[in-house]
Short mmCIF file of C-alpha atoms and ligand atoms in Angstrom, two decimals:
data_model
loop_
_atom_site.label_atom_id
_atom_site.label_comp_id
_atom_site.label_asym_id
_atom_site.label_seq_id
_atom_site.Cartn_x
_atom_site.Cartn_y
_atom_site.Cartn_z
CA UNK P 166 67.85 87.64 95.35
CA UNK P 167 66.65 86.69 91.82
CA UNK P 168 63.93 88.92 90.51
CA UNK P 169 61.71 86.41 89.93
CA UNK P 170 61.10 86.24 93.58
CA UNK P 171 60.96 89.49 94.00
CA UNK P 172 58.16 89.76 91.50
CA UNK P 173 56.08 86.58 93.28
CA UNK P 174 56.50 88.96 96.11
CA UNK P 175 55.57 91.79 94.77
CA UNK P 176 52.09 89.88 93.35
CA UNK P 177 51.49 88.13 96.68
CA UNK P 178 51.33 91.89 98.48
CA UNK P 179 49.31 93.30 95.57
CA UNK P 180 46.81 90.87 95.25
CA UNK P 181 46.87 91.07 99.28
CA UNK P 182 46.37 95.34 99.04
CA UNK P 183 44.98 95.56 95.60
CA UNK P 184 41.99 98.76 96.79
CA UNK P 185 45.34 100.63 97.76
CA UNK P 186 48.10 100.10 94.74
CA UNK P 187 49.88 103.34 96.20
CA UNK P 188 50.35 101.27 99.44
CA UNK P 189 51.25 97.76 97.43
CA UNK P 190 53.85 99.64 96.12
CA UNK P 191 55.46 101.02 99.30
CA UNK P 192 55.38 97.32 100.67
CA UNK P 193 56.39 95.62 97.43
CA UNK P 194 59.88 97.93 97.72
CA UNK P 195 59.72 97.33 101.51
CA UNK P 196 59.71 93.76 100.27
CA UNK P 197 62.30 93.76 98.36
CA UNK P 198 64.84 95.12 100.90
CA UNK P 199 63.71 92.80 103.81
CA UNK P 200 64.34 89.78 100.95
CA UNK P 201 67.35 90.73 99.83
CA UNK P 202 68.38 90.74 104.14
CA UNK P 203 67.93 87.24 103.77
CA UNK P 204 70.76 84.46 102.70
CA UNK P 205 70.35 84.44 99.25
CA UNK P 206 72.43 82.77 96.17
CA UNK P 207 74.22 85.59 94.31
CA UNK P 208 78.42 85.95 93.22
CA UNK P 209 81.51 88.02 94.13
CA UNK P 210 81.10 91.11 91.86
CA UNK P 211 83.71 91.78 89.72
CA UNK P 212 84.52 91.15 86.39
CA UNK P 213 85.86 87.32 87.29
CA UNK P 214 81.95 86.39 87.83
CA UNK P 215 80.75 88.37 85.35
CA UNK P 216 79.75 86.00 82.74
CA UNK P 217 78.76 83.79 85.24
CA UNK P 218 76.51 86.23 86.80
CA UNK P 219 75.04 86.94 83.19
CA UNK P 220 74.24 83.13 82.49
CA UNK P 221 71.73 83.34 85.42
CA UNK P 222 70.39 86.75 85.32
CA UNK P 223 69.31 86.16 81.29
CA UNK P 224 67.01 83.10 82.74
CA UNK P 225 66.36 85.29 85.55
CA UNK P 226 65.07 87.58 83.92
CA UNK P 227 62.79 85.61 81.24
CA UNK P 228 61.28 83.57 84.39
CA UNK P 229 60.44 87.07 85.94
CA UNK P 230 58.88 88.42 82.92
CA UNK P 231 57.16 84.99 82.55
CA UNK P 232 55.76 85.11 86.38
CA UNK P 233 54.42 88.93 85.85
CA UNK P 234 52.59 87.39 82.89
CA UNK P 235 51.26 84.26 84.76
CA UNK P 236 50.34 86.32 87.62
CA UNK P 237 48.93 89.31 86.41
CA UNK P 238 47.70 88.63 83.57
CA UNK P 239 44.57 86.87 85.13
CA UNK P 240 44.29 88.88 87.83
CA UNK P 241 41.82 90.82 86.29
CA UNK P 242 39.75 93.29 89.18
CA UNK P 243 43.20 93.28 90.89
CA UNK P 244 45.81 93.64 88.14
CA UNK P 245 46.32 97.47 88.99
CA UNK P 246 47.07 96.11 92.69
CA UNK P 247 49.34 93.45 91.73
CA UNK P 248 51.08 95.12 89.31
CA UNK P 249 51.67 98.27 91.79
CA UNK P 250 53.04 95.02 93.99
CA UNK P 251 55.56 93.79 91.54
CA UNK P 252 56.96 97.34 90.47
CA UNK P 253 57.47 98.05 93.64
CA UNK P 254 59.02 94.81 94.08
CA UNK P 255 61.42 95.09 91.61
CA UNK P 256 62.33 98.69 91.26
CA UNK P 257 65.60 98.82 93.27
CA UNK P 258 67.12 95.81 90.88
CA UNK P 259 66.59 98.31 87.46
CA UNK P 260 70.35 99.31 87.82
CA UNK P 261 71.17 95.67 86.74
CA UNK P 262 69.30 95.64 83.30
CA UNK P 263 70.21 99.30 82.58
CA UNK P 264 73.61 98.98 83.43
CA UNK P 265 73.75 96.05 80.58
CA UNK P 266 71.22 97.50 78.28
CA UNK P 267 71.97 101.24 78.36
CA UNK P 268 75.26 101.32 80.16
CA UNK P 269 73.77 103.94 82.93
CA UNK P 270 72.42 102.92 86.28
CA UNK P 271 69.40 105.58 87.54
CA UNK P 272 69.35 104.37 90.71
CA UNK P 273 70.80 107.53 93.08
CA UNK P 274 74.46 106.44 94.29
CA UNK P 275 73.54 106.86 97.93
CA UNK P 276 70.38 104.04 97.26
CA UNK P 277 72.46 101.98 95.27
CA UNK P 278 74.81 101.80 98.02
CA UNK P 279 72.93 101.05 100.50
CA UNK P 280 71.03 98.27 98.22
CA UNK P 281 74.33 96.52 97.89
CA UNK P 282 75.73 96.91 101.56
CA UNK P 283 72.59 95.25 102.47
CA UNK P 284 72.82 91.78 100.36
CA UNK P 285 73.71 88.39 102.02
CA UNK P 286 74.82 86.57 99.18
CA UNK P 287 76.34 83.07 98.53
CA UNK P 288 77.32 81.29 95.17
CA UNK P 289 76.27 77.77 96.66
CA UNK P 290 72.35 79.07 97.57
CA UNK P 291 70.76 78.69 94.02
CA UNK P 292 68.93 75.75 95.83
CA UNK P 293 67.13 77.92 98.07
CA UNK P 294 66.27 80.39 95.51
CA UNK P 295 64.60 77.74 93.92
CA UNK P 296 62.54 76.80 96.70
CA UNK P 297 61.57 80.44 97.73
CA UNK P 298 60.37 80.74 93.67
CA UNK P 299 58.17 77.86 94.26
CA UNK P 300 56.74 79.09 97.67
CA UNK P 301 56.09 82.57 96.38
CA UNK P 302 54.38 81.38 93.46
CA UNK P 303 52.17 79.07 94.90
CA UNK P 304 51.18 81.86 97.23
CA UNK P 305 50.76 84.65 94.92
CA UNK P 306 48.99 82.46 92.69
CA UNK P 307 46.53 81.25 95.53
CA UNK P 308 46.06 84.79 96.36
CA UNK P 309 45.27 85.78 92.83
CA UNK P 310 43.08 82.98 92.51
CA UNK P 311 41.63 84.11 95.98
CA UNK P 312 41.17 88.07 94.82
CA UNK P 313 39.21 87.34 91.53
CA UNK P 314 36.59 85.26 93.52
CA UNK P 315 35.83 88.02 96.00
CA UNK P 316 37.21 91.14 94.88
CA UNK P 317 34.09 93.50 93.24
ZN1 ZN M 282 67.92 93.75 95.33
#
């Protein structure tokens, strides 16, 4: 599943458990495998969808950098929260950007594994991923919105 979601996710659970960020963090990586159970768009690996794969991720990645910004930047009494939320979130899909980046992937084999065994992915479901995106975000940013008005 595209990062970006994972980080709307990982805001929506923050903002949701933002007095515990120990326990947004265990959910946001909870998240993040019970998303990535779902039919999501992704390619075969191997080096034939490689560039392919690349094209996407890049945007991927500047729209999930772009969301942590939108979201927890004014989250304010919460940001701890909702950023525990979106690391958690998004921890298990480091091995991507360090396998580009720094050519090493820290994720322990038997995780990795197990990450990639668990994936229901499909080249034609970019639509959905789309959709999801909006969702999340809407929700996250609701809760947010919600948090700063009655959060101490
Ligand atoms: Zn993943």
């Amino acid at each position: 599943m595209l990062v970006t979601n994972h980080v709307a996710a990982g805001a929506a659970i923050g903002a949701l458990l933002h007095r515990r960020p120990a326990l947004a963090f265990a959910a946001g990586v909870a998240s993040h495998l019970a998303m990535d159970c779902l039919p999501h768009w992704g390619l075969p690996r191997g080096p034939e969808s490689h560039a392919s794969f690349l094209h996407v991720a890049k945007r991927d990645g500047l729209a999930g950098l772009a969301a942590i910004a939108v979201l927890a930047g004014p989250a304010r009494n919460l940001r701890t929260g909702v950023l525990a939320g979106i690391a958690g979130a998004t921890l298990l899909d480091v091995d991507k950007p360090a396998k580009h980046f720094f050519d090493h992937n820290p994720v322990p084999a038997p995780i990795q594994d197990f990450h990639e065994r668990i994936q229901r992915e499909a080249p034609h479901r970019m639509r959905n991923e789309i959709l999801i995106a909006a969702g999340l975000m809407g929700l996250s940013g609701l809760l947010v919105a919600r948090g700063r008005r009655t959060a101490p």
